[in-house]
PDB file of C-alpha atoms in Angstrom:
ATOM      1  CA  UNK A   3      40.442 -10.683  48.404  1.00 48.00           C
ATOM      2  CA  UNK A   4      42.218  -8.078  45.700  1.00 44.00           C
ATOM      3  CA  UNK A   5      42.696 -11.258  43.652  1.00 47.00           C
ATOM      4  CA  UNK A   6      39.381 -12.316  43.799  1.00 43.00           C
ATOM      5  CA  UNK A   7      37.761  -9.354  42.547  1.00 41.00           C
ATOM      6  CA  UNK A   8      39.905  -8.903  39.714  1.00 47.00           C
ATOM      7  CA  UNK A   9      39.119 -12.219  38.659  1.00 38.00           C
ATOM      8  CA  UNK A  10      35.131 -11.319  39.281  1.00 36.00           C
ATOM      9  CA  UNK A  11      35.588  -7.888  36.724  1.00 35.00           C
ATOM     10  CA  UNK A  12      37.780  -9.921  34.100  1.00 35.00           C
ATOM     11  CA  UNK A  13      34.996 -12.831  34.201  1.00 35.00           C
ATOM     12  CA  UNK A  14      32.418  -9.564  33.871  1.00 34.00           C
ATOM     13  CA  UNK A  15      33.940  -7.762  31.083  1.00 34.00           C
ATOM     14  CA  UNK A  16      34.896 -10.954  29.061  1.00 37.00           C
ATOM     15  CA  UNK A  17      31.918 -12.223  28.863  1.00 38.00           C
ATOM     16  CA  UNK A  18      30.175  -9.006  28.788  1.00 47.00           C
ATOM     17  CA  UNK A  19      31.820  -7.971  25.502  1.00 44.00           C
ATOM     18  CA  UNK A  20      31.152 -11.295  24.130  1.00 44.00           C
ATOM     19  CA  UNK A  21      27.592 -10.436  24.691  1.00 44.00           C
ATOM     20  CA  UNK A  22      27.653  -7.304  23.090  1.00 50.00           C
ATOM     21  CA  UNK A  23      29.488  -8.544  19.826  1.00 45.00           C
ATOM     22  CA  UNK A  24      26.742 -10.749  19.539  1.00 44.00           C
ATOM     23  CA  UNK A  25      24.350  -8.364  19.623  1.00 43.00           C
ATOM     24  CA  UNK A  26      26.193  -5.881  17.339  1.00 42.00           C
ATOM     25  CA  UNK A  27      26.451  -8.827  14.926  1.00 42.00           C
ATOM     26  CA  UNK A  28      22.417  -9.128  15.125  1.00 37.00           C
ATOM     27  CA  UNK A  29      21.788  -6.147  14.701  1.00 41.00           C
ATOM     28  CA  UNK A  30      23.883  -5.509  11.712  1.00 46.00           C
ATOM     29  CA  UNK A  31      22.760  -8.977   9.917  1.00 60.00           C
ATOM     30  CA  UNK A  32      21.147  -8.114   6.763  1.00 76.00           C
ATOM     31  CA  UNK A  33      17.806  -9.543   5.316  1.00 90.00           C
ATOM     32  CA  UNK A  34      18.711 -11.928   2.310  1.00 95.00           C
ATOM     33  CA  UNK A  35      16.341 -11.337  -0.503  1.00 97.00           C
ATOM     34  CA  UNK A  36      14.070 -13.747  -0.953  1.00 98.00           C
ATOM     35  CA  UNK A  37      13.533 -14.931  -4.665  1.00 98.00           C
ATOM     36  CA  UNK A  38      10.501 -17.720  -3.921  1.00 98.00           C
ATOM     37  CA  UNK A  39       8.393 -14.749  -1.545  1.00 98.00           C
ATOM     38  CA  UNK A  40       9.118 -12.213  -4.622  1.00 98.00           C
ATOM     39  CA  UNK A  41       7.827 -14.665  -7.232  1.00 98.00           C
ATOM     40  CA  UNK A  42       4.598 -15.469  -4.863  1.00 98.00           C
ATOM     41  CA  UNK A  43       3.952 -11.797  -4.485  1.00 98.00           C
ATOM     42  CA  UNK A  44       4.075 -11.131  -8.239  1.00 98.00           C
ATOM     43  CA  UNK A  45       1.340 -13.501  -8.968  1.00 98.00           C
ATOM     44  CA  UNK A  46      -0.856 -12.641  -5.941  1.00 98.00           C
ATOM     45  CA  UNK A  47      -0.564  -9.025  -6.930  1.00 98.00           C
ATOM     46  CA  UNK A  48      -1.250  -9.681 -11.086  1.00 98.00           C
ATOM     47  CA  UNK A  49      -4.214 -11.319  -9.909  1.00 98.00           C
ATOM     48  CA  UNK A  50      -5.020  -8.586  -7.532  1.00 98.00           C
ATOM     49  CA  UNK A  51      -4.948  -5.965 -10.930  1.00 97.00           C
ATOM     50  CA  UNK A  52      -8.037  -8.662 -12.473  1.00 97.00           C
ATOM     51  CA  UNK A  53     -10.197  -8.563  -9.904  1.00 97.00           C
ATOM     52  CA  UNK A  54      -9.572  -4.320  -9.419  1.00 96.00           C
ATOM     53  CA  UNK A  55     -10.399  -3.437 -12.790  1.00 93.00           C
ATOM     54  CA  UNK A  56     -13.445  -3.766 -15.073  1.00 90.00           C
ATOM     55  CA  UNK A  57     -13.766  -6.833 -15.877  1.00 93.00           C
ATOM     56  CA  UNK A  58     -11.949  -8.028 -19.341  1.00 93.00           C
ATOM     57  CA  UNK A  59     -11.137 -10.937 -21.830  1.00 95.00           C
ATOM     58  CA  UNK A  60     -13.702 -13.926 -20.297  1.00 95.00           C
ATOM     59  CA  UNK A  61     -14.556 -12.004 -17.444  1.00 97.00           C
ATOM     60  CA  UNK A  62     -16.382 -10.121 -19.542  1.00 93.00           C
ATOM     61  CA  UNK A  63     -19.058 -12.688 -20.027  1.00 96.00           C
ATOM     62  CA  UNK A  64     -19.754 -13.255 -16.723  1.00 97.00           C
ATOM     63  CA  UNK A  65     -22.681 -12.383 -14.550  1.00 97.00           C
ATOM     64  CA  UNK A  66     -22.564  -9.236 -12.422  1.00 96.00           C
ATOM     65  CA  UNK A  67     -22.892 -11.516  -9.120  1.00 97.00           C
ATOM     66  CA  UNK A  68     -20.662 -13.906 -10.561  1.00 97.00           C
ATOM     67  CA  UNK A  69     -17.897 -11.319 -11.029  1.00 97.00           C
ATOM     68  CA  UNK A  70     -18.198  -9.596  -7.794  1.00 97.00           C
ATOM     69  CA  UNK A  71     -18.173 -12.581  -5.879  1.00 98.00           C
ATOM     70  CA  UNK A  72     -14.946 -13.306  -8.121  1.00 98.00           C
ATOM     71  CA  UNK A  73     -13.543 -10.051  -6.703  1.00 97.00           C
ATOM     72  CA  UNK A  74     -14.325 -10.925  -3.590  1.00 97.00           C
ATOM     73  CA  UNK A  75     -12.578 -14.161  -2.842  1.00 98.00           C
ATOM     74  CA  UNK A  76      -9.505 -12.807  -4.741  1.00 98.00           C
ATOM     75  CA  UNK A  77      -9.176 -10.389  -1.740  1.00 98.00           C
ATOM     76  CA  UNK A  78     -10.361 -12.217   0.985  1.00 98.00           C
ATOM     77  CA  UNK A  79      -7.916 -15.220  -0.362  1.00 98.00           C
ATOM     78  CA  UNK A  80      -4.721 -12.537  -0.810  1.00 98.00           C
ATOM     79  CA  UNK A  81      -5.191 -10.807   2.357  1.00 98.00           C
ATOM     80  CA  UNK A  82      -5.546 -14.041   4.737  1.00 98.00           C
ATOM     81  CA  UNK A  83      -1.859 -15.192   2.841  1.00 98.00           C
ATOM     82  CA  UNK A  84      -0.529 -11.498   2.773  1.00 98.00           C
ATOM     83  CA  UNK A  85      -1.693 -11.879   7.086  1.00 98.00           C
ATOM     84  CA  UNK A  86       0.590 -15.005   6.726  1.00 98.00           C
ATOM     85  CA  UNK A  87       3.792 -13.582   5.326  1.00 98.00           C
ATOM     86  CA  UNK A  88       3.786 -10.426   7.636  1.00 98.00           C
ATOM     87  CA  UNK A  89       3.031 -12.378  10.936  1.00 98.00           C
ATOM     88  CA  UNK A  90       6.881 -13.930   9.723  1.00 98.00           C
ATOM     89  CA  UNK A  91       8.606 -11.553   7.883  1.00 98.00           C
ATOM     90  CA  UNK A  92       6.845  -8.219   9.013  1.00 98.00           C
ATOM     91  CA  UNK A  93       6.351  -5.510   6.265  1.00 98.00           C
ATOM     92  CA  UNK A  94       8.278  -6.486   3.441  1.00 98.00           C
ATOM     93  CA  UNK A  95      10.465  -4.105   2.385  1.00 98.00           C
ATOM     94  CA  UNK A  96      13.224  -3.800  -0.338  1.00 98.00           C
ATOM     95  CA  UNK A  97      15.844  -5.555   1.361  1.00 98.00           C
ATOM     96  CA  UNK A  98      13.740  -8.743   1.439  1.00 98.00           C
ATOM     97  CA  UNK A  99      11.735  -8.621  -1.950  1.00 98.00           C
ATOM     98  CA  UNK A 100      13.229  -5.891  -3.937  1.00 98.00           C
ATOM     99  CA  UNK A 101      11.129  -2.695  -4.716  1.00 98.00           C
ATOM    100  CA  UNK A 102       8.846  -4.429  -7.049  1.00 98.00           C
ATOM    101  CA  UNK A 103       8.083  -7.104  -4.625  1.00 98.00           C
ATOM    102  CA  UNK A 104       7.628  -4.652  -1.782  1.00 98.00           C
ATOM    103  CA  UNK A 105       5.043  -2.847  -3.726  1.00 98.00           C
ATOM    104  CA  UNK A 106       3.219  -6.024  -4.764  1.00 98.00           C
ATOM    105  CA  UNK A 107       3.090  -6.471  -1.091  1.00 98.00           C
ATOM    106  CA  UNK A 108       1.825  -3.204  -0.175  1.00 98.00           C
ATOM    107  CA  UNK A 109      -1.306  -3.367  -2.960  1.00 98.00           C
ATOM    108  CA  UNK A 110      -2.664  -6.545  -1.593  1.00 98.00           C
ATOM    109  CA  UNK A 111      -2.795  -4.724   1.522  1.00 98.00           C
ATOM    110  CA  UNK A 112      -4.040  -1.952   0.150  1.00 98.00           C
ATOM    111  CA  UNK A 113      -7.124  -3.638  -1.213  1.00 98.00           C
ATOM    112  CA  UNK A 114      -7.747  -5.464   1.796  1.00 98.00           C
ATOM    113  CA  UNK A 115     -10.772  -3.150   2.584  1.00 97.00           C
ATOM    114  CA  UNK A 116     -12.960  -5.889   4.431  1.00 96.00           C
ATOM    115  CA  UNK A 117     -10.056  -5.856   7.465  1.00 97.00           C
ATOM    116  CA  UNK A 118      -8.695  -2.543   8.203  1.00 97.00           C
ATOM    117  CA  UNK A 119      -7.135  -3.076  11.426  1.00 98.00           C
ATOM    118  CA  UNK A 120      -5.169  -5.390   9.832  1.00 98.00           C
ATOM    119  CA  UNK A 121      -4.064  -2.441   7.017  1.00 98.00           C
ATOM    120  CA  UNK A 122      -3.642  -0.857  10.746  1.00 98.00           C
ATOM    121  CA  UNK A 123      -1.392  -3.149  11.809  1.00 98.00           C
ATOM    122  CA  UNK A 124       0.586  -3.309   8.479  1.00 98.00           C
ATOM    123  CA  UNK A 125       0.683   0.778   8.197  1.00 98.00           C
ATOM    124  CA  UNK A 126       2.747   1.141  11.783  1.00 98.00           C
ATOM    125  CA  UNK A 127       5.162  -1.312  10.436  1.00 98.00           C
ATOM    126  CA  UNK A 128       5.401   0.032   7.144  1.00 98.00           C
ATOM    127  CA  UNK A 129       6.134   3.787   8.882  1.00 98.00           C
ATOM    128  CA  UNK A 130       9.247   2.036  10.314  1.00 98.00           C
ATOM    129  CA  UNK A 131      10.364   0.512   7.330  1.00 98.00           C
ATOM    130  CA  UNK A 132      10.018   4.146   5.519  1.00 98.00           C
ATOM    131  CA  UNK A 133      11.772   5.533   7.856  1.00 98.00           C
ATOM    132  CA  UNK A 134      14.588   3.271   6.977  1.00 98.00           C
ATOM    133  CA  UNK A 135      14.439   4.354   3.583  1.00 98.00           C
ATOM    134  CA  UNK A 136      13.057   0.276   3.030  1.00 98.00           C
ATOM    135  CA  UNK A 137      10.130   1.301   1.324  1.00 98.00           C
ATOM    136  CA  UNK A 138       8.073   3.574  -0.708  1.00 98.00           C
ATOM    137  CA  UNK A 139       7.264   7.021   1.314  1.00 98.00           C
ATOM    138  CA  UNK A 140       4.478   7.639  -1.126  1.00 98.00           C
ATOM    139  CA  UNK A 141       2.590   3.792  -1.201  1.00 98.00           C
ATOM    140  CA  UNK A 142       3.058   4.664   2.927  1.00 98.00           C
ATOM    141  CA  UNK A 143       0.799   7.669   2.274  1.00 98.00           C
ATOM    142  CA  UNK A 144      -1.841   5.527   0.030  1.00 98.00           C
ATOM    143  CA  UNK A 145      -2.192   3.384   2.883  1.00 98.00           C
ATOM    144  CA  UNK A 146      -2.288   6.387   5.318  1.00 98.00           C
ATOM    145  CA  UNK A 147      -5.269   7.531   3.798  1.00 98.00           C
ATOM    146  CA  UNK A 148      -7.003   4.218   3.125  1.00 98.00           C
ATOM    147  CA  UNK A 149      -6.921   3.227   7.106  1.00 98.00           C
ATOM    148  CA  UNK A 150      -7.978   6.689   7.656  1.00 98.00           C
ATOM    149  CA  UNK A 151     -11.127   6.195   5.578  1.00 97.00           C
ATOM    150  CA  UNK A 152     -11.703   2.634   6.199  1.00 97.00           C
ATOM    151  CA  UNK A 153     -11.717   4.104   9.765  1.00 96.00           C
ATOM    152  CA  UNK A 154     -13.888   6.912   9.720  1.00 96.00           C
ATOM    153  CA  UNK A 155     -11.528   9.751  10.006  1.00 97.00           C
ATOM    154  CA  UNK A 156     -10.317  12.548   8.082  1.00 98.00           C
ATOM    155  CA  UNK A 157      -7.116  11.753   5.166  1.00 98.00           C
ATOM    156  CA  UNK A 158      -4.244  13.390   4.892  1.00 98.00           C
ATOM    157  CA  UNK A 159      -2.807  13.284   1.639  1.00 98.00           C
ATOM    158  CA  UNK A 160      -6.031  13.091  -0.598  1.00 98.00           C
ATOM    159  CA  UNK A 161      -5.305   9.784  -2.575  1.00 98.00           C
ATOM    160  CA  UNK A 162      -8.312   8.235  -2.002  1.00 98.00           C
ATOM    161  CA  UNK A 163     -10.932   9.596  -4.580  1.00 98.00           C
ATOM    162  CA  UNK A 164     -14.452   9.236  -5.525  1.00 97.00           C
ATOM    163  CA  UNK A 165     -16.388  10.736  -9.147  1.00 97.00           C
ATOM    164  CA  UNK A 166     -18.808  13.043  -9.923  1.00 95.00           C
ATOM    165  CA  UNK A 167     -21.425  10.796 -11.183  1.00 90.00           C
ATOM    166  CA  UNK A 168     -22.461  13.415 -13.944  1.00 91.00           C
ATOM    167  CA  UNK A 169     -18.881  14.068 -15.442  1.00 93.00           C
ATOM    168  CA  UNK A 170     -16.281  11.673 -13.979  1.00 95.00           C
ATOM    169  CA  UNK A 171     -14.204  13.879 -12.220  1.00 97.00           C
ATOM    170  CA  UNK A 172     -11.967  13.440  -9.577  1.00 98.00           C
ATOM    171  CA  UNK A 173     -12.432  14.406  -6.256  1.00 98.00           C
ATOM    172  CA  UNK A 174     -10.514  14.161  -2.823  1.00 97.00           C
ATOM    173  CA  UNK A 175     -13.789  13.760  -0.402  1.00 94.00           C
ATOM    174  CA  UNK A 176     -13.057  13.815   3.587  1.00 96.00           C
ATOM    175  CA  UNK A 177     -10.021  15.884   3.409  1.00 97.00           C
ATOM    176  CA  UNK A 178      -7.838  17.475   6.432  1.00 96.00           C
ATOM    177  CA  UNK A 179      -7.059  20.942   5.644  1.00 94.00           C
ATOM    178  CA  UNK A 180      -7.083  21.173   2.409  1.00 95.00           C
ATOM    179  CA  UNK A 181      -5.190  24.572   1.749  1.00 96.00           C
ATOM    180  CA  UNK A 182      -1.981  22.298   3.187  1.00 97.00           C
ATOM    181  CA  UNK A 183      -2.246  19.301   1.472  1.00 98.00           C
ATOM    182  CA  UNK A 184       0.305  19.791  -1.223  1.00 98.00           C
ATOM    183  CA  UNK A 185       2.708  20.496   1.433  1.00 98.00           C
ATOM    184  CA  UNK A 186       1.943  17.211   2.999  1.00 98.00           C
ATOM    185  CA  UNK A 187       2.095  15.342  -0.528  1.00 98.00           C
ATOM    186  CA  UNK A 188       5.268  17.198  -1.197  1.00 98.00           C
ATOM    187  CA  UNK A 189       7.085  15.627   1.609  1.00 98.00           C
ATOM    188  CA  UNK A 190       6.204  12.170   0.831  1.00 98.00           C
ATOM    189  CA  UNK A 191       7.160  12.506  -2.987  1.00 98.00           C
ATOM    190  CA  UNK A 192       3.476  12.771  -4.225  1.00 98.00           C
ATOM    191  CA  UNK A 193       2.747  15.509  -7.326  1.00 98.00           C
ATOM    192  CA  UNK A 194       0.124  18.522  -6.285  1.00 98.00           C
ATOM    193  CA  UNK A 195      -3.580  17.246  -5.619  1.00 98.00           C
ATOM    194  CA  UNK A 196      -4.692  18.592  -8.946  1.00 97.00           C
ATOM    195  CA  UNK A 197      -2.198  16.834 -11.303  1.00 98.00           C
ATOM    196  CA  UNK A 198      -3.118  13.699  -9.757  1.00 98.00           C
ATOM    197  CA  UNK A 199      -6.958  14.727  -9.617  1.00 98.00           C
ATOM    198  CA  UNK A 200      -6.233  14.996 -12.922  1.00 98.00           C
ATOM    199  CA  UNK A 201      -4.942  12.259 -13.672  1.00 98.00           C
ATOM    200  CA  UNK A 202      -7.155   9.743 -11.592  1.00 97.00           C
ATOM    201  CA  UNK A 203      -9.979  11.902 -14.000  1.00 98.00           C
ATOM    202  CA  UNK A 204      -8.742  10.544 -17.304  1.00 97.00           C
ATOM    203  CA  UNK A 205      -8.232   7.087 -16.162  1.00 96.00           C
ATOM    204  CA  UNK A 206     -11.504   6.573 -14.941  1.00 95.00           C
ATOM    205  CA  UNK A 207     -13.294   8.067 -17.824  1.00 96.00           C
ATOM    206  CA  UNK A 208     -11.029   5.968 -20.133  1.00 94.00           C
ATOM    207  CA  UNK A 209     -12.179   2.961 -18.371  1.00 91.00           C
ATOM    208  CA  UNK A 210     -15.724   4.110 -18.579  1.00 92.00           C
ATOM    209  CA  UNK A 211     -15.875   6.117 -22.152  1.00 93.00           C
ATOM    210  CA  UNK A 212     -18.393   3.957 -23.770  1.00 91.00           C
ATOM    211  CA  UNK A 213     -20.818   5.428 -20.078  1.00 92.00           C
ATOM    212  CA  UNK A 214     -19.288   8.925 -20.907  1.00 95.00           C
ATOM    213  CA  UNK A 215     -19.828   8.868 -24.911  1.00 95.00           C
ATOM    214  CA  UNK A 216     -23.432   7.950 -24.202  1.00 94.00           C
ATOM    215  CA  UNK A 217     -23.978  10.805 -22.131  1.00 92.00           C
ATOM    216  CA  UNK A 218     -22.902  12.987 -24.477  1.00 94.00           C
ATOM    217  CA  UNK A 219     -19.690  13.552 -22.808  1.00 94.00           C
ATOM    218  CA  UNK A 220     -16.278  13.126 -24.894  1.00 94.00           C
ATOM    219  CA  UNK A 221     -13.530  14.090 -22.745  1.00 94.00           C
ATOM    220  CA  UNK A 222     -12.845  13.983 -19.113  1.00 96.00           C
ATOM    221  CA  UNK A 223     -13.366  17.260 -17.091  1.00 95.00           C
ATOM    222  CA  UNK A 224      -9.772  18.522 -15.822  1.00 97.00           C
ATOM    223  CA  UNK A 225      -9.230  20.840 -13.536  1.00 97.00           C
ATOM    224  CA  UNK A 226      -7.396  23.868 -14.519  1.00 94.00           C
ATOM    225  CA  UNK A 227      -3.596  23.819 -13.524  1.00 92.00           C
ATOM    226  CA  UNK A 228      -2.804  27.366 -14.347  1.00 79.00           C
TER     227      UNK A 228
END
């Protein structure tokens, strides 16, 4: 009987510790960067920038319907192939596409506006992955913000931003508690509401001076950092 259980425990731990290896070894495989998804990412995401600025070069000459539906199949197009490559490779982080490429990845999502519970479903994933130090804290709290106000609530960091329509400035509408934002933006490595106010201010009125210059109007209005 004594012989028979110490065969039972030896089969038990043998094959119990081979188990576990093989899980260890899972678990500690690393994700091989992945040169033909970071190439595929870069174009997607260049021509993401077209169709999210004015329009320039030929685009110039087009029609205002003709341009905005332009825009609109460039996102609808990117986001049903962005869907593709996170159903298999989740959020892409670092490890798999390099920082670049992770970014690229993120701004598609980011400007896929006409299906937010699909940003949804990309923003918990992405909270793991910066939690891992696998990508960008402060593109996470971009996102953050743009589910919150494709959703109807409240954001937290203040990145989204409309403009007065008089004098082009900057403004952080829909805002939880502001008095603490900074705090929040702080710990995500974003720069004090202001600066980037500020900033978001002169790049809008650049892209709109000829508007601006017509109105009389020949600098942005900043707000006062002092």
């Amino acid at each position: 009987m004594k012989s028979v259980v110490g065969l039972l425990l030896f089969v038990v731990l043998v094959f119990g510790c081979k188990s576990n290896a093989k899980d260890d070894r899972i678990a500690e495989k690393k994700v091989e960067f992945n040169q033909g998804l970071t190439s595929e990412l870069k174009e997607m995401a260049e021509i993401d920038q077209v169709a999210a600025n004015i329009p320039e070069g030929k685009y110039k000459e087009w029609s205002v319907e003709k341009w905005n539906n332009f825009k609109d199949s460039v996102f609808v197009n990117n986001q049903i192939r962005i869907e593709q490559i996170f159903n298999e490779f989740g959020f892409v982080g670092f490890d798999l596409a390099g920082e670049e490429g992770s970014t690229h990845f993120w701004l598609i999502v980011q400007h896929s506006d006409h299906n937010p519970d699909f940003q949804k479903r990309v923003l918990e994933k992405m909270k793991m992955e910066v939690e891992k130090e696998n990508a960008n804290p402060s593109s996470y709290g971009l996102l953050v913000d743009r589910v919150k106000i494709n959703t109807g609530e409240k954001q937290i960091y203040g990145t989204q931003v409309s403009y007065n329509f008089e004098t082009g400035q900057a403004y952080s509408g829909n805002l939880l508690d502001s008095l603490t934002v900074n705090e929040r933006r702080k710990s995500i490595g974003l720069p004090p509401l202001e600066e980037y106010l500020n900033q978001m201010t002169e790049m809008h009125f650049e892209m709109n001076k000829l508007y601006f210059l017509d109105k009389g109007i020949s600098k942005p209005k900043l707000y006062n950092l002092e």
